[in-house]
Structures are given as C-alpha cells and as structure tokens.
PDB file of C-alpha atoms in Angstrom:
ATOM      1  CA  MET A 301     148.980  46.734  69.157  1.00  0.00           C
ATOM      2  CA  ILE A 302     146.820  48.683  66.693  1.00  0.00           C
ATOM      3  CA  GLY A 303     148.021  46.543  63.808  1.00  0.00           C
ATOM      4  CA  ARG A 304     147.290  43.386  65.811  1.00  0.00           C
ATOM      5  CA  LEU A 305     143.749  44.529  66.572  1.00  0.00           C
ATOM      6  CA  THR A 306     143.087  45.532  62.977  1.00  0.00           C
ATOM      7  CA  THR A 307     144.255  42.116  61.807  1.00  0.00           C
ATOM      8  CA  LEU A 308     141.829  40.472  64.223  1.00  0.00           C
ATOM      9  CA  ALA A 309     139.015  42.579  62.833  1.00  0.00           C
ATOM     10  CA  LEU A 310     139.812  41.510  59.289  1.00  0.00           C
ATOM     11  CA  LEU A 311     140.105  37.843  60.227  1.00  0.00           C
ATOM     12  CA  ALA A 312     136.718  37.976  61.960  1.00  0.00           C
ATOM     13  CA  ALA A 313     134.983  39.154  58.811  1.00  0.00           C
ATOM     14  CA  THR A 314     132.953  36.686  56.741  1.00  0.00           C
ATOM     15  CA  PRO A 315     133.747  37.342  53.066  1.00  0.00           C
ATOM     16  CA  ALA A 316     130.539  35.734  51.797  1.00  0.00           C
ATOM     17  CA  VAL A 317     128.339  38.198  53.663  1.00  0.00           C
ATOM     18  CA  ALA A 318     128.268  41.956  53.143  1.00  0.00           C
ATOM     19  CA  GLN A 319     129.165  43.607  56.443  1.00  0.00           C
ATOM     20  CA  ASP A 320     128.975  47.135  57.759  1.00  0.00           C
ATOM     21  CA  GLU A 321     132.285  48.519  58.937  1.00  0.00           C
ATOM     22  CA  MET A 322     132.646  50.061  62.387  1.00  0.00           C
ATOM     23  CA  THR A 323     135.559  51.674  64.191  1.00  0.00           C
ATOM     24  CA  VAL A 324     135.712  51.415  68.000  1.00  0.00           C
ATOM     25  CA  VAL A 325     138.430  53.242  69.932  1.00  0.00           C
ATOM     26  CA  LEU A 326     139.314  51.805  73.335  1.00  0.00           C
ATOM     27  CA  ASP A 327     140.060  53.982  76.332  1.00  0.00           C
ATOM     28  CA  TRP A 328     143.529  52.472  76.728  1.00  0.00           C
ATOM     29  CA  PHE A 329     145.496  49.356  75.731  1.00  0.00           C
ATOM     30  CA  VAL A 330     143.586  46.078  75.616  1.00  0.00           C
ATOM     31  CA  ASN A 331     142.932  44.655  79.079  1.00  0.00           C
ATOM     32  CA  PRO A 332     140.238  42.562  80.835  1.00  0.00           C
ATOM     33  CA  ASP A 333     137.937  45.611  81.060  1.00  0.00           C
ATOM     34  CA  HIS A 334     137.366  45.138  77.326  1.00  0.00           C
ATOM     35  CA  GLY A 335     136.388  41.484  77.616  1.00  0.00           C
ATOM     36  CA  PRO A 336     132.970  41.629  75.908  1.00  0.00           C
ATOM     37  CA  ILE A 337     134.407  43.410  72.864  1.00  0.00           C
ATOM     38  CA  ILE A 338     137.242  40.958  72.347  1.00  0.00           C
ATOM     39  CA  ILE A 339     135.055  37.911  73.008  1.00  0.00           C
ATOM     40  CA  ALA A 340     132.435  39.205  70.548  1.00  0.00           C
ATOM     41  CA  GLN A 341     135.221  39.566  67.983  1.00  0.00           C
ATOM     42  CA  GLU A 342     136.823  36.187  68.646  1.00  0.00           C
ATOM     43  CA  GLN A 343     133.513  34.288  68.808  1.00  0.00           C
ATOM     44  CA  GLY A 344     132.227  35.802  65.582  1.00  0.00           C
ATOM     45  CA  TYR A 345     129.310  37.623  67.205  1.00  0.00           C
ATOM     46  CA  PHE A 346     130.079  40.851  65.362  1.00  0.00           C
ATOM     47  CA  ALA A 347     130.240  39.000  62.055  1.00  0.00           C
ATOM     48  CA  ASP A 348     126.928  37.332  62.873  1.00  0.00           C
ATOM     49  CA  ALA A 349     125.455  40.810  63.374  1.00  0.00           C
ATOM     50  CA  GLY A 350     126.673  41.909  59.957  1.00  0.00           C
ATOM     51  CA  LEU A 351     129.538  43.983  61.335  1.00  0.00           C
ATOM     52  CA  LYS A 352     133.241  44.189  60.597  1.00  0.00           C
ATOM     53  CA  VAL A 353     134.588  45.924  63.690  1.00  0.00           C
ATOM     54  CA  GLU A 354     138.004  47.575  63.789  1.00  0.00           C
ATOM     55  CA  VAL A 355     139.133  47.904  67.393  1.00  0.00           C
ATOM     56  CA  ILE A 356     141.827  50.529  68.006  1.00  0.00           C
ATOM     57  CA  ALA A 357     143.954  51.120  71.093  1.00  0.00           C
ATOM     58  CA  PRO A 358     144.713  54.858  71.295  1.00  0.00           C
ATOM     59  CA  ALA A 359     148.205  56.304  71.471  1.00  0.00           C
ATOM     60  CA  ASP A 360     146.887  58.841  73.995  1.00  0.00           C
ATOM     61  CA  PRO A 361     144.049  57.992  76.436  1.00  0.00           C
ATOM     62  CA  ALA A 362     142.703  61.527  75.951  1.00  0.00           C
ATOM     63  CA  ASP A 363     142.036  60.866  72.257  1.00  0.00           C
ATOM     64  CA  PRO A 364     138.975  58.528  72.179  1.00  0.00           C
ATOM     65  CA  PRO A 365     136.287  61.116  73.116  1.00  0.00           C
ATOM     66  CA  LYS A 366     137.823  63.600  70.676  1.00  0.00           C
ATOM     67  CA  MET A 367     137.785  61.013  67.906  1.00  0.00           C
ATOM     68  CA  ALA A 368     134.143  60.140  68.546  1.00  0.00           C
ATOM     69  CA  ALA A 369     133.138  63.809  68.707  1.00  0.00           C
ATOM     70  CA  ALA A 370     134.951  64.512  65.430  1.00  0.00           C
ATOM     71  CA  GLY A 371     133.317  61.563  63.685  1.00  0.00           C
ATOM     72  CA  ARG A 372     136.634  59.749  63.275  1.00  0.00           C
ATOM     73  CA  ALA A 373     135.258  56.743  65.179  1.00  0.00           C
ATOM     74  CA  ASP A 374     131.782  55.238  65.321  1.00  0.00           C
ATOM     75  CA  LEU A 375     132.208  54.517  69.024  1.00  0.00           C
ATOM     76  CA  ALA A 376     134.705  55.271  71.747  1.00  0.00           C
ATOM     77  CA  ILE A 377     135.057  53.877  75.233  1.00  0.00           C
ATOM     78  CA  SER A 378     135.129  56.502  77.940  1.00  0.00           C
ATOM     79  CA  TYR A 379     134.041  57.097  81.535  1.00  0.00           C
ATOM     80  CA  GLN A 380     130.695  58.376  82.777  1.00  0.00           C
ATOM     81  CA  PRO A 381     132.253  61.125  84.955  1.00  0.00           C
ATOM     82  CA  GLN A 382     134.354  62.307  82.013  1.00  0.00           C
ATOM     83  CA  LEU A 383     131.287  62.381  79.756  1.00  0.00           C
ATOM     84  CA  HIS A 384     129.486  64.815  82.080  1.00  0.00           C
ATOM     85  CA  LEU A 385     132.476  67.169  82.066  1.00  0.00           C
ATOM     86  CA  GLN A 386     132.974  67.015  78.307  1.00  0.00           C
ATOM     87  CA  VAL A 387     129.308  67.582  77.457  1.00  0.00           C
ATOM     88  CA  ALA A 388     129.371  70.582  79.796  1.00  0.00           C
ATOM     89  CA  GLU A 389     132.324  71.870  77.754  1.00  0.00           C
ATOM     90  CA  GLY A 390     130.267  71.589  74.566  1.00  0.00           C
ATOM     91  CA  MET A 391     131.656  68.376  73.056  1.00  0.00           C
ATOM     92  CA  PRO A 392     129.041  66.586  70.902  1.00  0.00           C
ATOM     93  CA  LEU A 393     128.950  63.275  72.758  1.00  0.00           C
ATOM     94  CA  VAL A 394     126.313  60.990  74.205  1.00  0.00           C
ATOM     95  CA  ARG A 395     126.378  57.690  76.067  1.00  0.00           C
ATOM     96  CA  VAL A 396     124.849  54.913  73.957  1.00  0.00           C
ATOM     97  CA  GLY A 397     125.820  51.873  76.017  1.00  0.00           C
ATOM     98  CA  THR A 398     127.586  50.613  79.132  1.00  0.00           C
ATOM     99  CA  LEU A 399     130.599  48.314  79.311  1.00  0.00           C
ATOM    100  CA  VAL A 400     131.465  48.282  83.046  1.00  0.00           C
ATOM    101  CA  ALA A 401     128.415  49.140  85.134  1.00  0.00           C
ATOM    102  CA  THR A 402     130.006  49.841  88.530  1.00  0.00           C
ATOM    103  CA  PRO A 403     132.781  52.146  89.713  1.00  0.00           C
ATOM    104  CA  LEU A 404     136.266  50.655  89.555  1.00  0.00           C
ATOM    105  CA  ASN A 405     138.002  53.731  90.937  1.00  0.00           C
ATOM    106  CA  CYS A 406     139.015  53.720  94.588  1.00  0.00           C
ATOM    107  CA  LEU A 407     141.127  55.490  97.211  1.00  0.00           C
ATOM    108  CA  LEU A 408     143.957  53.027  97.793  1.00  0.00           C
ATOM    109  CA  VAL A 409     146.181  52.746 100.874  1.00  0.00           C
ATOM    110  CA  LEU A 410     148.610  50.164 102.244  1.00  0.00           C
ATOM    111  CA  GLU A 411     146.840  47.364 104.091  1.00  0.00           C
ATOM    112  CA  ASP A 412     149.325  47.484 106.971  1.00  0.00           C
ATOM    113  CA  GLY A 413     150.041  51.208 106.688  1.00  0.00           C
ATOM    114  CA  PRO A 414     149.122  54.119 108.963  1.00  0.00           C
ATOM    115  CA  ILE A 415     145.748  54.830 107.295  1.00  0.00           C
ATOM    116  CA  ASP A 416     142.992  52.903 109.050  1.00  0.00           C
ATOM    117  CA  GLU A 417     140.220  55.341 108.115  1.00  0.00           C
ATOM    118  CA  ILE A 418     139.949  58.293 105.767  1.00  0.00           C
ATOM    119  CA  ALA A 419     140.301  60.773 108.638  1.00  0.00           C
ATOM    120  CA  ASP A 420     143.869  59.495 109.099  1.00  0.00           C
ATOM    121  CA  LEU A 421     144.829  61.191 105.819  1.00  0.00           C
ATOM    122  CA  GLU A 422     144.907  64.598 107.491  1.00  0.00           C
ATOM    123  CA  GLY A 423     148.272  66.211 106.771  1.00  0.00           C
ATOM    124  CA  ARG A 424     149.369  63.355 104.484  1.00  0.00           C
ATOM    125  CA  LYS A 425     150.159  63.018 100.764  1.00  0.00           C
ATOM    126  CA  VAL A 426     147.604  61.697  98.273  1.00  0.00           C
ATOM    127  CA  GLY A 427     148.725  60.782  94.770  1.00  0.00           C
ATOM    128  CA  PHE A 428     146.584  61.356  91.671  1.00  0.00           C
ATOM    129  CA  SER A 429     146.925  61.184  87.884  1.00  0.00           C
ATOM    130  CA  VAL A 430     143.997  63.187  86.492  1.00  0.00           C
ATOM    131  CA  SER A 431     142.930  66.543  87.899  1.00  0.00           C
ATOM    132  CA  GLY A 432     139.304  67.621  87.920  1.00  0.00           C
ATOM    133  CA  PHE A 433     137.097  64.627  88.591  1.00  0.00           C
ATOM    134  CA  GLU A 434     139.579  62.795  90.815  1.00  0.00           C
ATOM    135  CA  GLU A 435     139.935  65.937  92.909  1.00  0.00           C
ATOM    136  CA  ALA A 436     136.150  66.142  93.302  1.00  0.00           C
ATOM    137  CA  LEU A 437     136.031  62.451  94.144  1.00  0.00           C
ATOM    138  CA  LEU A 438     138.685  62.863  96.817  1.00  0.00           C
ATOM    139  CA  SER A 439     137.046  65.994  98.228  1.00  0.00           C
ATOM    140  CA  ALA A 440     133.703  64.202  98.573  1.00  0.00           C
ATOM    141  CA  MET A 441     135.322  61.254 100.333  1.00  0.00           C
ATOM    142  CA  LEU A 442     137.337  63.508 102.634  1.00  0.00           C
ATOM    143  CA  GLY A 443     134.167  65.448 103.428  1.00  0.00           C
ATOM    144  CA  GLN A 444     132.564  62.296 104.832  1.00  0.00           C
ATOM    145  CA  ALA A 445     135.439  62.194 107.348  1.00  0.00           C
ATOM    146  CA  GLY A 446     135.172  65.862 108.273  1.00  0.00           C
ATOM    147  CA  LEU A 447     138.179  66.866 106.169  1.00  0.00           C
ATOM    148  CA  GLY A 448     138.612  69.141 103.167  1.00  0.00           C
ATOM    149  CA  ALA A 449     140.936  69.224 100.179  1.00  0.00           C
ATOM    150  CA  ALA A 450     143.242  71.629 102.047  1.00  0.00           C
ATOM    151  CA  ASP A 451     143.813  68.992 104.736  1.00  0.00           C
ATOM    152  CA  VAL A 452     145.875  66.761 102.423  1.00  0.00           C
ATOM    153  CA  GLU A 453     148.817  67.369 100.102  1.00  0.00           C
ATOM    154  CA  PRO A 454     148.047  66.354  96.489  1.00  0.00           C
ATOM    155  CA  VAL A 455     150.909  64.835  94.492  1.00  0.00           C
ATOM    156  CA  ASN A 456     150.732  64.205  90.739  1.00  0.00           C
ATOM    157  CA  VAL A 457     152.248  60.729  90.340  1.00  0.00           C
ATOM    158  CA  ASN A 458     151.686  60.652  86.554  1.00  0.00           C
ATOM    159  CA  TRP A 459     149.877  57.284  86.248  1.00  0.00           C
ATOM    160  CA  SER A 460     152.365  55.575  88.570  1.00  0.00           C
ATOM    161  CA  LEU A 461     149.757  54.935  91.251  1.00  0.00           C
ATOM    162  CA  SER A 462     150.628  51.693  93.007  1.00  0.00           C
ATOM    163  CA  PRO A 463     154.415  52.164  92.654  1.00  0.00           C
ATOM    164  CA  ALA A 464     154.137  55.612  94.294  1.00  0.00           C
ATOM    165  CA  LEU A 465     152.145  54.088  97.151  1.00  0.00           C
ATOM    166  CA  MET A 466     154.359  51.043  97.622  1.00  0.00           C
ATOM    167  CA  SER A 467     157.534  53.151  97.589  1.00  0.00           C
ATOM    168  CA  GLY A 468     156.228  55.515 100.281  1.00  0.00           C
ATOM    169  CA  GLN A 469     156.171  58.532  97.964  1.00  0.00           C
ATOM    170  CA  VAL A 470     152.539  59.052  98.996  1.00  0.00           C
ATOM    171  CA  ASP A 471     150.256  57.740 101.742  1.00  0.00           C
ATOM    172  CA  ALA A 472     147.281  57.051  99.453  1.00  0.00           C
ATOM    173  CA  VAL A 473     146.318  57.279  95.782  1.00  0.00           C
ATOM    174  CA  ILE A 474     143.014  58.197  94.160  1.00  0.00           C
ATOM    175  CA  GLY A 475     142.180  56.780  90.752  1.00  0.00           C
ATOM    176  CA  ALA A 476     143.409  53.232  91.365  1.00  0.00           C
ATOM    177  CA  PHE A 477     141.279  50.519  89.779  1.00  0.00           C
ATOM    178  CA  ARG A 478     140.207  47.923  92.307  1.00  0.00           C
ATOM    179  CA  ASN A 479     140.398  45.096  89.766  1.00  0.00           C
ATOM    180  CA  PHE A 480     144.025  45.902  88.839  1.00  0.00           C
ATOM    181  CA  GLU A 481     146.018  47.828  91.450  1.00  0.00           C
ATOM    182  CA  LEU A 482     144.800  45.711  94.378  1.00  0.00           C
ATOM    183  CA  ASN A 483     145.854  42.561  92.540  1.00  0.00           C
ATOM    184  CA  GLN A 484     149.145  44.068  91.420  1.00  0.00           C
ATOM    185  CA  MET A 485     150.079  45.026  94.980  1.00  0.00           C
ATOM    186  CA  GLU A 486     149.141  41.622  96.372  1.00  0.00           C
ATOM    187  CA  ILE A 487     151.218  39.856  93.717  1.00  0.00           C
ATOM    188  CA  GLU A 488     154.181  42.067  94.614  1.00  0.00           C
ATOM    189  CA  GLY A 489     153.803  41.237  98.286  1.00  0.00           C
ATOM    190  CA  VAL A 490     152.669  44.699  99.388  1.00  0.00           C
ATOM    191  CA  PRO A 491     148.895  44.309  99.838  1.00  0.00           C
ATOM    192  CA  GLY A 492     146.636  47.324  99.630  1.00  0.00           C
ATOM    193  CA  ARG A 493     143.160  48.241 100.810  1.00  0.00           C
ATOM    194  CA  CYS A 494     140.499  50.297  99.056  1.00  0.00           C
ATOM    195  CA  PHE A 495     138.061  52.901 100.269  1.00  0.00           C
ATOM    196  CA  TYR A 496     135.189  52.791  97.773  1.00  0.00           C
ATOM    197  CA  PRO A 497     133.718  56.107  96.515  1.00  0.00           C
ATOM    198  CA  GLU A 498     130.179  54.725  96.354  1.00  0.00           C
ATOM    199  CA  GLU A 499     130.428  53.973 100.086  1.00  0.00           C
ATOM    200  CA  GLN A 500     131.893  57.365 100.912  1.00  0.00           C
ATOM    201  CA  GLY A 501     129.428  59.997  99.709  1.00  0.00           C
ATOM    202  CA  VAL A 502     129.863  59.715  95.913  1.00  0.00           C
ATOM    203  CA  PRO A 503     126.847  58.706  93.775  1.00  0.00           C
ATOM    204  CA  THR A 504     127.481  55.406  92.020  1.00  0.00           C
ATOM    205  CA  TYR A 505     128.251  55.603  88.317  1.00  0.00           C
ATOM    206  CA  ASP A 506     129.149  53.576  85.246  1.00  0.00           C
ATOM    207  CA  GLU A 507     132.926  53.254  85.016  1.00  0.00           C
ATOM    208  CA  LEU A 508     133.217  52.468  81.310  1.00  0.00           C
ATOM    209  CA  ILE A 509     130.696  53.496  78.693  1.00  0.00           C
ATOM    210  CA  TYR A 510     130.332  53.614  74.908  1.00  0.00           C
ATOM    211  CA  ILE A 511     130.021  57.131  73.534  1.00  0.00           C
ATOM    212  CA  ALA A 512     129.227  58.532  70.084  1.00  0.00           C
ATOM    213  CA  ASN A 513     128.481  61.787  68.321  1.00  0.00           C
ATOM    214  CA  PRO A 514     124.675  62.116  68.584  1.00  0.00           C
ATOM    215  CA  GLU A 515     124.487  64.076  65.326  1.00  0.00           C
ATOM    216  CA  THR A 516     126.278  61.542  63.142  1.00  0.00           C
ATOM    217  CA  MET A 517     125.927  58.159  64.859  1.00  0.00           C
ATOM    218  CA  ASP A 518     124.404  55.186  63.048  1.00  0.00           C
ATOM    219  CA  THR A 519     121.940  53.844  65.613  1.00  0.00           C
ATOM    220  CA  ASP A 520     121.317  50.624  63.706  1.00  0.00           C
ATOM    221  CA  LYS A 521     124.987  49.645  63.622  1.00  0.00           C
ATOM    222  CA  ILE A 522     125.468  50.633  67.257  1.00  0.00           C
ATOM    223  CA  SER A 523     122.447  48.586  68.330  1.00  0.00           C
ATOM    224  CA  ARG A 524     123.846  45.536  66.539  1.00  0.00           C
ATOM    225  CA  PHE A 525     127.235  46.126  68.156  1.00  0.00           C
ATOM    226  CA  LEU A 526     125.658  46.296  71.620  1.00  0.00           C
ATOM    227  CA  ALA A 527     123.608  43.158  70.978  1.00  0.00           C
ATOM    228  CA  ALA A 528     126.797  41.309  70.049  1.00  0.00           C
ATOM    229  CA  THR A 529     128.615  42.483  73.186  1.00  0.00           C
ATOM    230  CA  GLU A 530     125.588  41.515  75.296  1.00  0.00           C
ATOM    231  CA  LYS A 531     125.822  38.010  73.865  1.00  0.00           C
ATOM    232  CA  ALA A 532     129.560  38.023  74.612  1.00  0.00           C
ATOM    233  CA  THR A 533     128.933  39.123  78.203  1.00  0.00           C
ATOM    234  CA  GLN A 534     126.497  36.264  78.680  1.00  0.00           C
ATOM    235  CA  PHE A 535     129.155  33.874  77.393  1.00  0.00           C
ATOM    236  CA  ILE A 536     131.753  35.328  79.787  1.00  0.00           C
ATOM    237  CA  VAL A 537     129.431  34.978  82.783  1.00  0.00           C
ATOM    238  CA  ASN A 538     128.432  31.440  81.850  1.00  0.00           C
ATOM    239  CA  TYR A 539     131.938  30.268  80.950  1.00  0.00           C
ATOM    240  CA  PRO A 540     134.466  32.385  82.889  1.00  0.00           C
ATOM    241  CA  GLN A 541     137.468  30.086  82.389  1.00  0.00           C
ATOM    242  CA  GLU A 542     136.776  29.314  78.735  1.00  0.00           C
ATOM    243  CA  SER A 543     136.236  32.989  77.992  1.00  0.00           C
ATOM    244  CA  TRP A 544     139.531  33.852  79.729  1.00  0.00           C
ATOM    245  CA  ASP A 545     141.301  31.252  77.592  1.00  0.00           C
ATOM    246  CA  ILE A 546     139.822  32.803  74.447  1.00  0.00           C
ATOM    247  CA  PHE A 547     140.623  36.358  75.539  1.00  0.00           C
ATOM    248  CA  SER A 548     144.186  35.650  76.640  1.00  0.00           C
ATOM    249  CA  GLY A 549     144.749  33.422  73.631  1.00  0.00           C
ATOM    250  CA  ALA A 550     144.198  36.450  71.392  1.00  0.00           C
ATOM    251  CA  PHE A 551     146.764  38.533  73.296  1.00  0.00           C
ATOM    252  CA  ALA A 552     149.772  36.556  74.497  1.00  0.00           C
ATOM    253  CA  GLU A 553     151.138  39.589  76.361  1.00  0.00           C
ATOM    254  CA  LEU A 554     148.164  39.399  78.739  1.00  0.00           C
ATOM    255  CA  GLN A 555     148.805  35.796  79.793  1.00  0.00           C
ATOM    256  CA  ASP A 556     149.966  36.498  83.331  1.00  0.00           C
ATOM    257  CA  GLU A 557     148.673  36.281  86.889  1.00  0.00           C
ATOM    258  CA  LEU A 558     147.696  39.958  87.108  1.00  0.00           C
ATOM    259  CA  ASN A 559     145.425  39.903  84.071  1.00  0.00           C
ATOM    260  CA  GLU A 560     143.903  36.544  84.971  1.00  0.00           C
ATOM    261  CA  ARG A 561     143.028  37.850  88.433  1.00  0.00           C
ATOM    262  CA  ALA A 562     141.688  41.078  86.945  1.00  0.00           C
ATOM    263  CA  TRP A 563     139.537  39.050  84.537  1.00  0.00           C
ATOM    264  CA  ALA A 564     137.868  37.195  87.403  1.00  0.00           C
ATOM    265  CA  ASP A 565     137.323  40.408  89.380  1.00  0.00           C
ATOM    266  CA  THR A 566     135.849  42.274  86.396  1.00  0.00           C
ATOM    267  CA  ILE A 567     133.287  39.678  85.310  1.00  0.00           C
ATOM    268  CA  PRO A 568     130.666  40.674  87.944  1.00  0.00           C
ATOM    269  CA  ARG A 569     130.996  44.297  86.871  1.00  0.00           C
ATOM    270  CA  PHE A 570     130.283  43.947  83.145  1.00  0.00           C
ATOM    271  CA  ALA A 571     126.943  45.411  82.102  1.00  0.00           C
ATOM    272  CA  LEU A 572     124.560  42.513  81.484  1.00  0.00           C
ATOM    273  CA  ARG A 573     122.287  44.848  79.489  1.00  0.00           C
ATOM    274  CA  PRO A 574     124.725  47.241  77.785  1.00  0.00           C
ATOM    275  CA  GLU A 575     122.021  49.146  75.938  1.00  0.00           C
ATOM    276  CA  ALA A 576     119.856  49.806  79.027  1.00  0.00           C
ATOM    277  CA  LEU A 577     120.056  53.228  80.692  1.00  0.00           C
ATOM    278  CA  ASP A 578     119.567  54.117  84.366  1.00  0.00           C
ATOM    279  CA  GLU A 579     118.456  57.741  83.976  1.00  0.00           C
ATOM    280  CA  GLY A 580     118.448  58.380  87.720  1.00  0.00           C
ATOM    281  CA  ARG A 581     122.118  57.421  87.930  1.00  0.00           C
ATOM    282  CA  TYR A 582     123.056  60.059  85.361  1.00  0.00           C
ATOM    283  CA  ALA A 583     120.827  62.717  86.910  1.00  0.00           C
ATOM    284  CA  ARG A 584     122.318  62.128  90.376  1.00  0.00           C
ATOM    285  CA  PHE A 585     125.874  62.279  89.113  1.00  0.00           C
ATOM    286  CA  GLU A 586     125.217  65.455  87.152  1.00  0.00           C
ATOM    287  CA  SER A 587     123.877  67.066  90.332  1.00  0.00           C
ATOM    288  CA  PHE A 588     126.940  65.846  92.251  1.00  0.00           C
ATOM    289  CA  LEU A 589     129.311  67.479  89.753  1.00  0.00           C
ATOM    290  CA  ASN A 590     127.247  70.674  89.784  1.00  0.00           C
ATOM    291  CA  GLU A 591     127.402  70.861  93.565  1.00  0.00           C
ATOM    292  CA  ALA A 592     131.158  70.199  93.401  1.00  0.00           C
ATOM    293  CA  GLY A 593     131.554  73.151  91.044  1.00  0.00           C
ATOM    294  CA  LEU A 594     132.878  71.061  88.164  1.00  0.00           C
ATOM    295  CA  VAL A 595     129.934  71.865  85.887  1.00  0.00           C
ATOM    296  CA  GLN A 596     127.684  74.902  85.793  1.00  0.00           C
ATOM    297  CA  GLY A 597     124.041  73.923  86.146  1.00  0.00           C
ATOM    298  CA  ALA A 598     122.612  70.456  85.595  1.00  0.00           C
ATOM    299  CA  ARG A 599     121.942  69.228  82.071  1.00  0.00           C
ATOM    300  CA  PRO A 600     118.940  67.006  81.267  1.00  0.00           C
ATOM    301  CA  VAL A 601     119.770  63.310  81.077  1.00  0.00           C
ATOM    302  CA  ALA A 602     118.679  63.254  77.418  1.00  0.00           C
ATOM    303  CA  THR A 603     121.674  65.432  76.526  1.00  0.00           C
ATOM    304  CA  LEU A 604     124.039  63.013  78.259  1.00  0.00           C
ATOM    305  CA  ALA A 605     122.748  59.522  77.560  1.00  0.00           C
ATOM    306  CA  VAL A 606     120.247  57.584  75.449  1.00  0.00           C
ATOM    307  CA  ASP A 607     118.741  54.107  75.509  1.00  0.00           C
ATOM    308  CA  LEU A 608     118.692  53.068  71.851  1.00  0.00           C
ATOM    309  CA  GLY A 609     116.489  50.100  72.676  1.00  0.00           C
ATOM    310  CA  ALA A 610     113.742  52.410  73.894  1.00  0.00           C
ATOM    311  CA  GLN A 611     113.710  54.502  70.732  1.00  0.00           C
TER     312      GLN A 611
END
C-alpha cells in the first residue's frame, strides 16, 4: 500500500515545475474518509499548488501523531479527541486543518436486538477497541440514561467491532464509525442502529484533523496543501459519482459496495473549509475531557489548534 501511494505521488508531480515535497501520514489504510487527499492527488491539485505530496498509510495507527511530533512527517491525520489527550501529555502537536468535521463514532447495537434505549445496557456487555477516550465517551452517554461505567461490562474486542456485535459476543460496541460499520452490517444482513454521542451529552467534535509539530511546521506548504484539499472537497460535493470513480479507480481494492456506500455517507461530513477553526468547539471539548478526568486542567485553544488563514 505504501509503495502504491508513493508511486501515485511521484506520478502526480510535474517535472517542468519545481515543487516542494511534503509527507502526509494517514490515520489508517486508505478509505473514503481520505477522499479529499486522494482526489487532490489524482486531479493534480497538489501539483498545481507547487507540491509533491507523499501519502503514507501507517503500519500502526498509533504512529502518525508520533511521526508528526518527531518531525518525520509534515502532516499526520489524527482525531480531535486524541489531540487533546496527547497535548496534555506534552506531545508537540497542533491542529492545522480539518478533514472530517463531524463525529463518526457511535454506540452501535443490533437494530432488532434487546437494546431499544441506552438504559437497556444495564448489566450488559459493551465492546471497545481503544481505552481512554472511548471509555469517557461511553460514560457520558450512559450518564444521560442514569447509568454509570460500573453498570456495564466492558469487553476489549480488539478492533473487531461489528463482528463481535453480530456474533453476540457483546450487546453493543463503542467506537464504530457510522459511515462504515452500519453499512457493513446492513450488507451482511444484520442491520445495526447507532446512538450518536453528540445527541447523548458529548460535545460535538471534529473526527479527523490534520496535525503538525508547531515548532517545525512549514505554514506556507501546509496552507497550500489545505487549499488543494478544499478544492478537492468542492469537486467531490459537486460531482459525487465522478469523484467516486476517480477515487476507486486509483485503488482497485476499494471497488466494492461497502466503500461506495461509505463514500456517499462521508461526503456531507467533509470539512468544506479545512483551514477554518471553530475555537468554541475545541474549548468545549477540552472542558469535557477535564471534567471526565482524562486531562488535568483546561489548556487554551491556541495550544491545541490554529487557523493558518487568520495568521
């Protein structure tokens, strides 16, 4: 996969024009969440901005923030909740742009199962993959139903979220992405239903963001990168089918019903203004994590996120 992406980056370059090189590390393997990046590459928008962008899929999803913090990547894709926790731990990171501007995470149950409302989870098993934030997310959602973390049995399902739910290993899973797991379950004939965090006591947040080391980042290159992905997002919104054909044409392994459905469901969630920053959103989420005991004190928004267009 990495070799494939690197080849695409080289092919997108325009030899006659000097271009600045950039390395962008994805949060995971290429999927529809990364649409604006791949479309910008395939349509030549990066080349038009004087950039030769190498897009890398990490071997370990925990690596991208570490690579950005260490200066081994110009940009990395991460998650707003994770950024708050990592900055609190002292990692030199800052949000410089937004890729997916709404939560994708949800608490997923079987559509025809025994869970009609969150209160029905009392005494039941809830699967998870990542401790920390997902536990706080679940606790906040349970709290809206008058329950606490001790009222459910957590089960680490090790990234096997929908299979664990469909097999009856657990009664619900937290951390499922509404644009993927819901579609996967429907395709497999076991439909699911989501409880959305932003409707259940959790401040809304940006699911996927671009992060960089604030001490070493090249703001000019990043601004050009974000402008190219903004142009790509506009193209995706205006031409959803054509953009899917371009995206899936670059990655034959993604040409299936699940990814095509996920593409359609993700389009409304892409950030139309990736550079723009909602400071209140970051302040509210920092306070939420502080109250949940996941960070000590609340950091100023300026230490978490910047709007390069306003500088």
